[in-house]
PDB file of C-alpha atoms and ligand atoms in Angstrom:
ATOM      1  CA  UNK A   6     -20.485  -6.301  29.554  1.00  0.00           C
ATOM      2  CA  UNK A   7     -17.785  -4.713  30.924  1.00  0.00           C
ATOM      3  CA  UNK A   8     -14.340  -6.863  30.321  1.00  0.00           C
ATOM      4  CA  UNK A   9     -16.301  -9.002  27.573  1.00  0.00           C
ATOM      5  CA  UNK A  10     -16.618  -6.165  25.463  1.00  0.00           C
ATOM      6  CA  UNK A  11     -15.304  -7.057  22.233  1.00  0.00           C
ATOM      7  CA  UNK A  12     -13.118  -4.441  20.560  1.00  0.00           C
ATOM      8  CA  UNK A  13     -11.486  -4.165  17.268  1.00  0.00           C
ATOM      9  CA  UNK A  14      -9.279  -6.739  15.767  1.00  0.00           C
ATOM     10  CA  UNK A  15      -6.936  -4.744  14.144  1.00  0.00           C
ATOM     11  CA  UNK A  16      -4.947  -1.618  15.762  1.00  0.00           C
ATOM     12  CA  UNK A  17      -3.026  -0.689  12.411  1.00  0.00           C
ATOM     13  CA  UNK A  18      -3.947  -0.263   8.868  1.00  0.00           C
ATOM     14  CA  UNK A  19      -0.847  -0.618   6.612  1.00  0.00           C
ATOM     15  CA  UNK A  20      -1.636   0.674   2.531  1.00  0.00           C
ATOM     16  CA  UNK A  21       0.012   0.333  -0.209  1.00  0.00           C
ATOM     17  CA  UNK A  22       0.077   3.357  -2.218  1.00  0.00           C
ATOM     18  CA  UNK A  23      -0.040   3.307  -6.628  1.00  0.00           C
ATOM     19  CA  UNK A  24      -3.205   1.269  -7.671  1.00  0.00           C
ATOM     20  CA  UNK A  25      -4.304   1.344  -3.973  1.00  0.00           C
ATOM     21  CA  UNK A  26      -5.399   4.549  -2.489  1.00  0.00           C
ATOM     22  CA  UNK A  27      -5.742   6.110  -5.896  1.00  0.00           C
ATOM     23  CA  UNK A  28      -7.301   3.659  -9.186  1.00  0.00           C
ATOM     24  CA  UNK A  29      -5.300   2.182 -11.795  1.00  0.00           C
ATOM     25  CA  UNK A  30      -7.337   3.718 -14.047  1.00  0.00           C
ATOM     26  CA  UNK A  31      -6.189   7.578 -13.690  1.00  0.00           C
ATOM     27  CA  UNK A  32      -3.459   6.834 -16.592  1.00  0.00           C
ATOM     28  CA  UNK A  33      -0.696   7.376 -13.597  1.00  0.00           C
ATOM     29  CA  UNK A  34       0.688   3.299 -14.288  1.00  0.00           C
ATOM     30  CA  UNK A  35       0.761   4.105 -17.944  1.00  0.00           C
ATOM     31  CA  UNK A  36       2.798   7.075 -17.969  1.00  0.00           C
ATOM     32  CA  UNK A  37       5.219   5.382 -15.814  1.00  0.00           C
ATOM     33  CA  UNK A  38       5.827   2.536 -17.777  1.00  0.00           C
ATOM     34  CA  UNK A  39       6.344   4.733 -20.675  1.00  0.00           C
ATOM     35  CA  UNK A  40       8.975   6.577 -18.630  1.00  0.00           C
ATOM     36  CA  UNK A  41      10.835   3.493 -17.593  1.00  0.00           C
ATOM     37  CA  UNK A  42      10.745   2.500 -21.000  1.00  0.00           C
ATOM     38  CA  UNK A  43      12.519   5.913 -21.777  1.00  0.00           C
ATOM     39  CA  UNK A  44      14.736   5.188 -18.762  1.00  0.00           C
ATOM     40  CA  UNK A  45      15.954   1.965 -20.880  1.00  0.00           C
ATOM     41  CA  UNK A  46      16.559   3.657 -24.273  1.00  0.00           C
ATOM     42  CA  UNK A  47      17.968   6.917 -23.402  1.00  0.00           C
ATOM     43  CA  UNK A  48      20.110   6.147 -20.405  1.00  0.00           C
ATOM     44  CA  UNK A  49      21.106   2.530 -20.169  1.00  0.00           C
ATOM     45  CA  UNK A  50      21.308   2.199 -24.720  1.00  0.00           C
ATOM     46  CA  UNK A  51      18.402  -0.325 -24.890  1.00  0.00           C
ATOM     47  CA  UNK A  52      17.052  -0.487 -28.668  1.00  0.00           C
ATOM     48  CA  UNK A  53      13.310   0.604 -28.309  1.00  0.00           C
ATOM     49  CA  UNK A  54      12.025  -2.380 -29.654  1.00  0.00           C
ATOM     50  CA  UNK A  55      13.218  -4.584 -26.371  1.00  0.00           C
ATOM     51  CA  UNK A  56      12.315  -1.419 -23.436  1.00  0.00           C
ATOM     52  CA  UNK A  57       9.010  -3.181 -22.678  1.00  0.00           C
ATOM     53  CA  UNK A  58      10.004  -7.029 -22.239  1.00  0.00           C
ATOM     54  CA  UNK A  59      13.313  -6.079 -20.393  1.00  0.00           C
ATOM     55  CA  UNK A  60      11.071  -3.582 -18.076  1.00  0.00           C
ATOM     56  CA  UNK A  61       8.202  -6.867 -17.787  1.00  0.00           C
ATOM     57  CA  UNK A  62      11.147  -8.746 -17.081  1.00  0.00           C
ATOM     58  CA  UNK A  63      13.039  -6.491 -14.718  1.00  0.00           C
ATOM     59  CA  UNK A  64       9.452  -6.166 -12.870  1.00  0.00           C
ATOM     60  CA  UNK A  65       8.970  -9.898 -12.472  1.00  0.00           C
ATOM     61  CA  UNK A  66      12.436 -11.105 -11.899  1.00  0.00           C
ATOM     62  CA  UNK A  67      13.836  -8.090  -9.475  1.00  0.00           C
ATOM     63  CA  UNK A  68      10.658  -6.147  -8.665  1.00  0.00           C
ATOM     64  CA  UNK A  69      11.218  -2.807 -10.593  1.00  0.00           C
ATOM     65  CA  UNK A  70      13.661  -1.941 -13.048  1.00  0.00           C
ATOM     66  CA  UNK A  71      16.088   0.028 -11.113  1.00  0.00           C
ATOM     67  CA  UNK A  72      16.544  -3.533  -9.595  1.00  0.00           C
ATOM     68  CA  UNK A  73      17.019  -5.404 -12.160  1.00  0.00           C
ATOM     69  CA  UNK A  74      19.219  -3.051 -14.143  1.00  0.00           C
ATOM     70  CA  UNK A  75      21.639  -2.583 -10.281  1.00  0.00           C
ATOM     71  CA  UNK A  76      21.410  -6.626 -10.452  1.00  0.00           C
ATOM     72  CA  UNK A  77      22.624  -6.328 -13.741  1.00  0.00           C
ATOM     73  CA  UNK A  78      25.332  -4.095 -13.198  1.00  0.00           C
ATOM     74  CA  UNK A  79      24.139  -1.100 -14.152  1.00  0.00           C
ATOM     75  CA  UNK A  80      25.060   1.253 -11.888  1.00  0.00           C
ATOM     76  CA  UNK A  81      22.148   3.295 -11.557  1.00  0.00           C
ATOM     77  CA  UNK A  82      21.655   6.685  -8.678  1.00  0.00           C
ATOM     78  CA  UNK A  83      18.507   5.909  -7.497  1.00  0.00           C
ATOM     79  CA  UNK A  84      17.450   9.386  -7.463  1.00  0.00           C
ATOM     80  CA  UNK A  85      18.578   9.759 -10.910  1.00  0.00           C
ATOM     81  CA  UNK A  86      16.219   6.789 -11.873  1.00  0.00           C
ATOM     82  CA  UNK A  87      13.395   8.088  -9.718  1.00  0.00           C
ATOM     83  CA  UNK A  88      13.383  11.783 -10.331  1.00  0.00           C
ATOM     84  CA  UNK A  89      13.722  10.211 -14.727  1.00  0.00           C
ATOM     85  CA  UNK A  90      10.599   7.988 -14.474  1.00  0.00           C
ATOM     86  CA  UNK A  91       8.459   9.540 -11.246  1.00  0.00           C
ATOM     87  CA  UNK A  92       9.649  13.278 -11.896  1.00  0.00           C
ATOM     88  CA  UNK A  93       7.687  13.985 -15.407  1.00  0.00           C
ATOM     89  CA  UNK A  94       4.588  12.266 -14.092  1.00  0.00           C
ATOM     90  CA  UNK A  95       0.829  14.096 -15.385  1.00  0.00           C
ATOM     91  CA  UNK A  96       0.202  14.404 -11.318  1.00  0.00           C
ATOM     92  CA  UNK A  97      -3.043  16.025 -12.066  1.00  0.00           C
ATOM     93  CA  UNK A  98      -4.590  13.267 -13.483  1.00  0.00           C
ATOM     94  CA  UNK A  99      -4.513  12.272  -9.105  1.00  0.00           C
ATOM     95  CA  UNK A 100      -7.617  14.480  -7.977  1.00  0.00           C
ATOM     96  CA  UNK A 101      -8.307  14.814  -4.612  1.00  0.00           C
ATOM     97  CA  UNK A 102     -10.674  12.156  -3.122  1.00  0.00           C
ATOM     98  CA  UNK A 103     -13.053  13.943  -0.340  1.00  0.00           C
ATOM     99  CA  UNK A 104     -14.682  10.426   0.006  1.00  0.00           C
ATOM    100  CA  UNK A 105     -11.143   8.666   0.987  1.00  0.00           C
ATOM    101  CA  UNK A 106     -10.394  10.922   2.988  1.00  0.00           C
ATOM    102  CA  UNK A 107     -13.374  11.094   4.827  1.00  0.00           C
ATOM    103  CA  UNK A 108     -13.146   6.834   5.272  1.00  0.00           C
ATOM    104  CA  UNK A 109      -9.697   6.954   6.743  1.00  0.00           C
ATOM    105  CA  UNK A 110     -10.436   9.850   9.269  1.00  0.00           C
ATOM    106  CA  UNK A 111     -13.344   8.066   9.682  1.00  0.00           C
ATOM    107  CA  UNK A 112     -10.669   5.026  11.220  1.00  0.00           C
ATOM    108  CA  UNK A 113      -9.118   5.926  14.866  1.00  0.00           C
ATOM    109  CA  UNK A 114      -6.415   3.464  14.231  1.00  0.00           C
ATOM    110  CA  UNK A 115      -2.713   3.986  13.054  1.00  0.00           C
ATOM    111  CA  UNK A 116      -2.535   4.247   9.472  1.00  0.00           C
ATOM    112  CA  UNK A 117       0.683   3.821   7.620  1.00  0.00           C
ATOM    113  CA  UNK A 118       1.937   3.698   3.517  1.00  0.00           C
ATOM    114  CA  UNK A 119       3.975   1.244   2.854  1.00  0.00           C
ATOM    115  CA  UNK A 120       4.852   1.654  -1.090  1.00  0.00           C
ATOM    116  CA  UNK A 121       7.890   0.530  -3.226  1.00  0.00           C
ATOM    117  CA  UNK A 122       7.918   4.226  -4.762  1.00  0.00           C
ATOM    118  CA  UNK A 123      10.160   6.764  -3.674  1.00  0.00           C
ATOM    119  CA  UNK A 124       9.218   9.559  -1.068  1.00  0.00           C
ATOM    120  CA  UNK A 125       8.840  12.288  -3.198  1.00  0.00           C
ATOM    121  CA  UNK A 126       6.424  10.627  -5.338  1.00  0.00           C
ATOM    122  CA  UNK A 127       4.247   9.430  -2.588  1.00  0.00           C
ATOM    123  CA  UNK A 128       3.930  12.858  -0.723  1.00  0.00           C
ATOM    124  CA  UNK A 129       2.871  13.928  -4.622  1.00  0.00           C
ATOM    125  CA  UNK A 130       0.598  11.559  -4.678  1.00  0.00           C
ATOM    126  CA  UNK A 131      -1.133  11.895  -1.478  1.00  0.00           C
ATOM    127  CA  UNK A 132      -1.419  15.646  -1.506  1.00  0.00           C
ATOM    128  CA  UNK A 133      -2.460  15.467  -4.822  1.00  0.00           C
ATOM    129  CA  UNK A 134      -5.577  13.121  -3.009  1.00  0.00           C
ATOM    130  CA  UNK A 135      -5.701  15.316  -0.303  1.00  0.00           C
ATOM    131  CA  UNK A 136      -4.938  12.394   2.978  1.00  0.00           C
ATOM    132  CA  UNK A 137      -1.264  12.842   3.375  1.00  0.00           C
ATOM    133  CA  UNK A 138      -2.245  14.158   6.920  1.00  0.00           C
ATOM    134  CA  UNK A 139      -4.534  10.885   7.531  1.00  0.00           C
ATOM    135  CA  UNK A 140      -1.223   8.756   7.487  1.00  0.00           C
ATOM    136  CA  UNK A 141       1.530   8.595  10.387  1.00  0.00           C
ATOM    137  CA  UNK A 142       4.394   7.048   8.667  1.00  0.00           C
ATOM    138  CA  UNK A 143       5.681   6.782   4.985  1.00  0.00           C
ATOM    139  CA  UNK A 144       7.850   3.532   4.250  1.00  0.00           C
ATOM    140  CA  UNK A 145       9.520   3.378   1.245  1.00  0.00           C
ATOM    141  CA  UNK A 146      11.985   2.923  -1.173  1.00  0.00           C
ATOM    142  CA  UNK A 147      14.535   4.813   0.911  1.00  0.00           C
ATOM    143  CA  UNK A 148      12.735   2.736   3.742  1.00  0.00           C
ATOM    144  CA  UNK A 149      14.061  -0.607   2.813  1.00  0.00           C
ATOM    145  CA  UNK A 150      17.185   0.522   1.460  1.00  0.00           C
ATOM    146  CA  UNK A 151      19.467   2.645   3.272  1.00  0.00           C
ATOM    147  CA  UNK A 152      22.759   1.273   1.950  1.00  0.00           C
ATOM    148  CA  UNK A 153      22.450   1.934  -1.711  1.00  0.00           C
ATOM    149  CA  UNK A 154      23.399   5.427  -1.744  1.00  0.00           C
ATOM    150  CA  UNK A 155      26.848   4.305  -0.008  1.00  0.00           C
ATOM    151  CA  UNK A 156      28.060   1.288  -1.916  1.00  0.00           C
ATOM    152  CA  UNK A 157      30.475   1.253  -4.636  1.00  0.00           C
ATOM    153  CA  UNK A 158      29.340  -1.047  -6.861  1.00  0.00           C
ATOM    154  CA  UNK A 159      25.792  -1.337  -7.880  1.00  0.00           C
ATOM    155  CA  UNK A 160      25.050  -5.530  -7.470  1.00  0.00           C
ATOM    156  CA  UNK A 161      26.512  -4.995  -3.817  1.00  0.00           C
ATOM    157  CA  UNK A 162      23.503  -4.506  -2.115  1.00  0.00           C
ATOM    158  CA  UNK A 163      20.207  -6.005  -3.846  1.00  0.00           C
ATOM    159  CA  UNK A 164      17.240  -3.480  -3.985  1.00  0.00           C
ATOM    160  CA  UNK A 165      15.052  -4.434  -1.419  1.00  0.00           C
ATOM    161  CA  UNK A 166      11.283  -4.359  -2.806  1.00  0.00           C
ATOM    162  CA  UNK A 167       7.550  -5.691  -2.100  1.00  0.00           C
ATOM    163  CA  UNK A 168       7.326  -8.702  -2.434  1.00  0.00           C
ATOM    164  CA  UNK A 169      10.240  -9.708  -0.882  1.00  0.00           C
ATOM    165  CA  UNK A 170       9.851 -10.890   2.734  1.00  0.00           C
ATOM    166  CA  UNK A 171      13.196  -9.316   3.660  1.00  0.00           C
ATOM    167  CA  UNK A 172      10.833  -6.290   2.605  1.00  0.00           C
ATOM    168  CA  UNK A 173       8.053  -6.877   4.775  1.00  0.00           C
ATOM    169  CA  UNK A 174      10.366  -7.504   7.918  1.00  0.00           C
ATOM    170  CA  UNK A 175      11.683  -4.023   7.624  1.00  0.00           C
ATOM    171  CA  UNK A 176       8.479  -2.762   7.002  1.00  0.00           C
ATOM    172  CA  UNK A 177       6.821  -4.108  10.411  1.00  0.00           C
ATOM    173  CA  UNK A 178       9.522  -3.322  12.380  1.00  0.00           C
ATOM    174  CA  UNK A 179       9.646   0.683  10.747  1.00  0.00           C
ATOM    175  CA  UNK A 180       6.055   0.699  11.490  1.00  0.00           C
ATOM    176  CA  UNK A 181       6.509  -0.940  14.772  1.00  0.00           C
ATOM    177  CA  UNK A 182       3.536  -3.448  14.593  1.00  0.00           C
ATOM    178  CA  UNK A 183       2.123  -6.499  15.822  1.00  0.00           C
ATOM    179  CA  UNK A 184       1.135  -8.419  12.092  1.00  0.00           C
ATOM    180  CA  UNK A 185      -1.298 -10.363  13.484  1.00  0.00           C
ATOM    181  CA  UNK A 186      -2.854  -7.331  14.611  1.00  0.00           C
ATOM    182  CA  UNK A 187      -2.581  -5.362  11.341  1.00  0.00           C
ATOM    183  CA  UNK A 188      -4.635  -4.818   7.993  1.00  0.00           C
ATOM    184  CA  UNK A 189      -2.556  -4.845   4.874  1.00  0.00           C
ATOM    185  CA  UNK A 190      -4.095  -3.181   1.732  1.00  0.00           C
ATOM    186  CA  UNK A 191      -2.152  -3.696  -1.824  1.00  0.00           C
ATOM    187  CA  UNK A 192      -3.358  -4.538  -5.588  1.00  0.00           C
ATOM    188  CA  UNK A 193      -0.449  -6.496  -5.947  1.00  0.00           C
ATOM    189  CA  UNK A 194      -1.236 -10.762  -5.664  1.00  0.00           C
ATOM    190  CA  UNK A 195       2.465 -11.321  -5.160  1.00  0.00           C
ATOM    191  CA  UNK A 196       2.776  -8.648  -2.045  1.00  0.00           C
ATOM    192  CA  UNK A 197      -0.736 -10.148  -0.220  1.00  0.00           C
ATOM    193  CA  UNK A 198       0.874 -13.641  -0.709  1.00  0.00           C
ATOM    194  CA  UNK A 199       3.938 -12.301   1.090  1.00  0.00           C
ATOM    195  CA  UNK A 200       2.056 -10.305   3.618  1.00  0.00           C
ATOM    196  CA  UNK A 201       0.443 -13.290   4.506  1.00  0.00           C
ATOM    197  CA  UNK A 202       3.158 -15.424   4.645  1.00  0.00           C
ATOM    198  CA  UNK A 203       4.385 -12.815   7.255  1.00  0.00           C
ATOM    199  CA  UNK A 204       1.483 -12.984   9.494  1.00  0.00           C
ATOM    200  CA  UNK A 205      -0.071  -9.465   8.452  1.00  0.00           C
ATOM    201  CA  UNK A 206      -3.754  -9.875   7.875  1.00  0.00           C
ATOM    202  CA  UNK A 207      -4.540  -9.221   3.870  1.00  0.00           C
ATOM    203  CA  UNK A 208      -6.833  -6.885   1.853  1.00  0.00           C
ATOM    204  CA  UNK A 209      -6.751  -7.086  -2.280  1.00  0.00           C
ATOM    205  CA  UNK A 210      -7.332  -3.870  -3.503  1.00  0.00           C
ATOM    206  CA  UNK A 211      -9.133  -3.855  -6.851  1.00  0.00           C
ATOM    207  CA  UNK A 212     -10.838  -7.073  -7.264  1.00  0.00           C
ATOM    208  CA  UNK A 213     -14.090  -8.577  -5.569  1.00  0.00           C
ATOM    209  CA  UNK A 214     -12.757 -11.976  -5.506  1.00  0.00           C
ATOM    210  CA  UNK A 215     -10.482 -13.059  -2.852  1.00  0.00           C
ATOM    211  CA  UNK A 216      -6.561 -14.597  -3.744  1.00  0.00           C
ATOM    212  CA  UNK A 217      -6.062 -17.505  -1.708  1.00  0.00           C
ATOM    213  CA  UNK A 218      -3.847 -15.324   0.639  1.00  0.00           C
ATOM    214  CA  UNK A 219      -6.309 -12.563   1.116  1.00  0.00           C
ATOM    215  CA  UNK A 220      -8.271 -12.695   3.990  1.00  0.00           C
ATOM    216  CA  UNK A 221     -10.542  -9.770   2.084  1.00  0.00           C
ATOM    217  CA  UNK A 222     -11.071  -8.614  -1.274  1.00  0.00           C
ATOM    218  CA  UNK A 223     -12.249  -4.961  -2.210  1.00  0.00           C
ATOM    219  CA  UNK A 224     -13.237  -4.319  -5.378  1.00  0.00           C
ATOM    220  CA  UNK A 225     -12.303  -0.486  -4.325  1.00  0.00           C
ATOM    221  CA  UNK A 226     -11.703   0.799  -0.936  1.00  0.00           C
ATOM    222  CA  UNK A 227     -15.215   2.484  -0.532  1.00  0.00           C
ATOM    223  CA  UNK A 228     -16.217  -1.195  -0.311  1.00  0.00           C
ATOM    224  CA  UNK A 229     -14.483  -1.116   3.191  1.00  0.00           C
ATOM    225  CA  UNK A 230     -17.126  -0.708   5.722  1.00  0.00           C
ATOM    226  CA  UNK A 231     -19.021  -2.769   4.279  1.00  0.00           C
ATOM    227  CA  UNK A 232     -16.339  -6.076   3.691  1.00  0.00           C
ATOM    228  CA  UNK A 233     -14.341  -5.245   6.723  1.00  0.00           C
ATOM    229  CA  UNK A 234     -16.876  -3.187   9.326  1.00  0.00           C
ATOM    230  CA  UNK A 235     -15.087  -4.954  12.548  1.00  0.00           C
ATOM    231  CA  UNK A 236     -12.478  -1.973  11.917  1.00  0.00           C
ATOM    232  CA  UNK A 237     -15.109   0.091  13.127  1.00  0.00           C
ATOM    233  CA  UNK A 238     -15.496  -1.987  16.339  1.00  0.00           C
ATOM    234  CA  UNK A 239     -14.710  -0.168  19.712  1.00  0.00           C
ATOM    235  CA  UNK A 240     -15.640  -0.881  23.046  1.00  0.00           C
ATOM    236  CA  UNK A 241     -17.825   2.090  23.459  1.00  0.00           C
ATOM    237  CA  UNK A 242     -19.427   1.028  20.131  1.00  0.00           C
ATOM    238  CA  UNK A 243     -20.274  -2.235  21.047  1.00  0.00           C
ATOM    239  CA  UNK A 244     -22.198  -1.231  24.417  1.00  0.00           C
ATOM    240  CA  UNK A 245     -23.889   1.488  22.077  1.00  0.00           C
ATOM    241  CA  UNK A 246     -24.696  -1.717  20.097  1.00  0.00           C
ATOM    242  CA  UNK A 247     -25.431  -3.885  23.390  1.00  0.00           C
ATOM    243  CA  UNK A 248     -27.648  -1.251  24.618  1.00  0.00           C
ATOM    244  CA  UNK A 249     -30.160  -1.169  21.289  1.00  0.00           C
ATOM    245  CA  UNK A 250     -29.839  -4.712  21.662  1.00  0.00           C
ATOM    246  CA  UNK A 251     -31.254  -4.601  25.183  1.00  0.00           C
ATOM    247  CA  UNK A 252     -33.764  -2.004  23.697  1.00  0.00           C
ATOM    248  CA  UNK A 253     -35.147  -4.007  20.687  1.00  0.00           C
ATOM    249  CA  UNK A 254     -35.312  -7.089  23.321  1.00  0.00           C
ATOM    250  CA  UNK A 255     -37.608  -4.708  25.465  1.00  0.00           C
ATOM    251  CA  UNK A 256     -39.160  -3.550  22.414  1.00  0.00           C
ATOM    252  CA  UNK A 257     -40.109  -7.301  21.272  1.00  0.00           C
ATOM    253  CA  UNK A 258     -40.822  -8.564  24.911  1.00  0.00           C
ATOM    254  CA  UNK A 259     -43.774  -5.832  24.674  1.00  0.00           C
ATOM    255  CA  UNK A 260     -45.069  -6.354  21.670  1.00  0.00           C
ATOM    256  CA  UNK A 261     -45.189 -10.544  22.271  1.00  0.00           C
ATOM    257  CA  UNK A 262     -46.990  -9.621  25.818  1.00  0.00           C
ATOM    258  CA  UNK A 263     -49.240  -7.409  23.803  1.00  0.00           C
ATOM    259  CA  UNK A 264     -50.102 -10.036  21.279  1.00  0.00           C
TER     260      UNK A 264
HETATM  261 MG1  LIG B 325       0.250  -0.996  -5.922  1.00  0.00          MG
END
């Protein structure tokens, strides 16, 4: 064996963080686009009847609303927007996830966030699941956009979001990885078509069926060692595995000489 031990594939784990590490399904999404909606009404003078199609269309167009609305002219403090439509979140409706946690300290490589959302909503969010300590790095809004707090007008600098590649280049250089090297995990189709297109290799989060950029699909991350166990793979593993190997050979060499 020796040098033709084969080891893992991948030596960093990137995740995305909302609808991720943590399920759609805990009413967290909802509540935020009900905020954002707010956002649109109370601060910016949007009638109430038109808050959800501009904040579909600010999603789709610009990648959140805070985006759109800075394209638009608006000129929105980010941390204004954030602590408005994060701040008032039902966090308890997160609960901590022994199981999750268990997985990813269960994984010796690095493992990084890399979210659209704010910082101080994803250090809510993971303590509120209980891995904050299972991840090196946090990149994030703040992440891929330094310059907003210092321009003077709002449409000066774009707001730099998932799924934007310019997004995923500052991304892999924050977290200092190789992307052909790397697992990324997000919900989002638009972000694994863009990971791809980067060169990271791709995990949907959320559905069983692979996109055609996803290299793997997880229907939830549990699924994990099961759809992706080469993670697992070290050197010291696979002579562990070698050796039963050489066993079970021994083992069936007997049993054909005693037949
Ligand atoms: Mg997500």
């Amino acid at each position: 064996m020796g040098s033709c031990t084969i080891s893992s594939p991948f030596d960093s784990l990137l995740f995305d963080l909302d609808d991720t590490l943590y399920s759609s399904k805990t009413g967290i999404g909802q509540a935020l686009k009900g905020n954002v909606q707010d956002f649109l009404v109370e601060k910016c003078g949007f009638p109430e009847s038109e808050a959800p199609n501009m904040n579909r269309k600010f999603f789709t167009t610009y990648g959140s609303s805070l985006a759109g609305l800075r394209a638009s002219g608006y000129d929105i403090n980010p941390d204004d927007y954030h602590s408005f439509v994060h701040g008032r979140l039902p966090y308890d409706l997160i609960r901590p996830d022994a199981r999750l946690r268990n997985l990813l300290q269960s994984i010796k490589q690095r493992k990084i966030i890399f979210t659209n959302s704010d910082r101080i909503h994803a250090i809510k969010a993971l303590d509120r699941l209980g891995i904050r300590d299972c991840f090196e790095k946090i990149i994030c809004f703040e992440t891929m956009n330094p310059n907003l707090w210092k321009s003077a007008r709002p449409d000066e600098f774009p707001v730099v979001l998932k799924p934007s590649m310019e997004a995923f280049k500052i991304a892999i250089d924050a977290a200092e990885v190789d992307p052909r090297r790397t697992l990324f995990f997000d919900d989002n189709l638009k972000n694994i078509a863009s990971g791809k297109a980067v060169g990271l290799r791709t995990v949907l989060v959320g559905s069983a069926i692979k996109s055609k950029e996803a290299d793997y699909a997880l229907e939830t991350l549990s699924n994990m060692v099961q759809v992706i166990p080469e993670i697992w793979l070290s050197e010291e593993e696979e002579e562990r595995i070698g050796h039963s190997r050489n066993e079970m050979d021994s083992i069936l060499a007997t049993t054909a000489v005693g037949a």
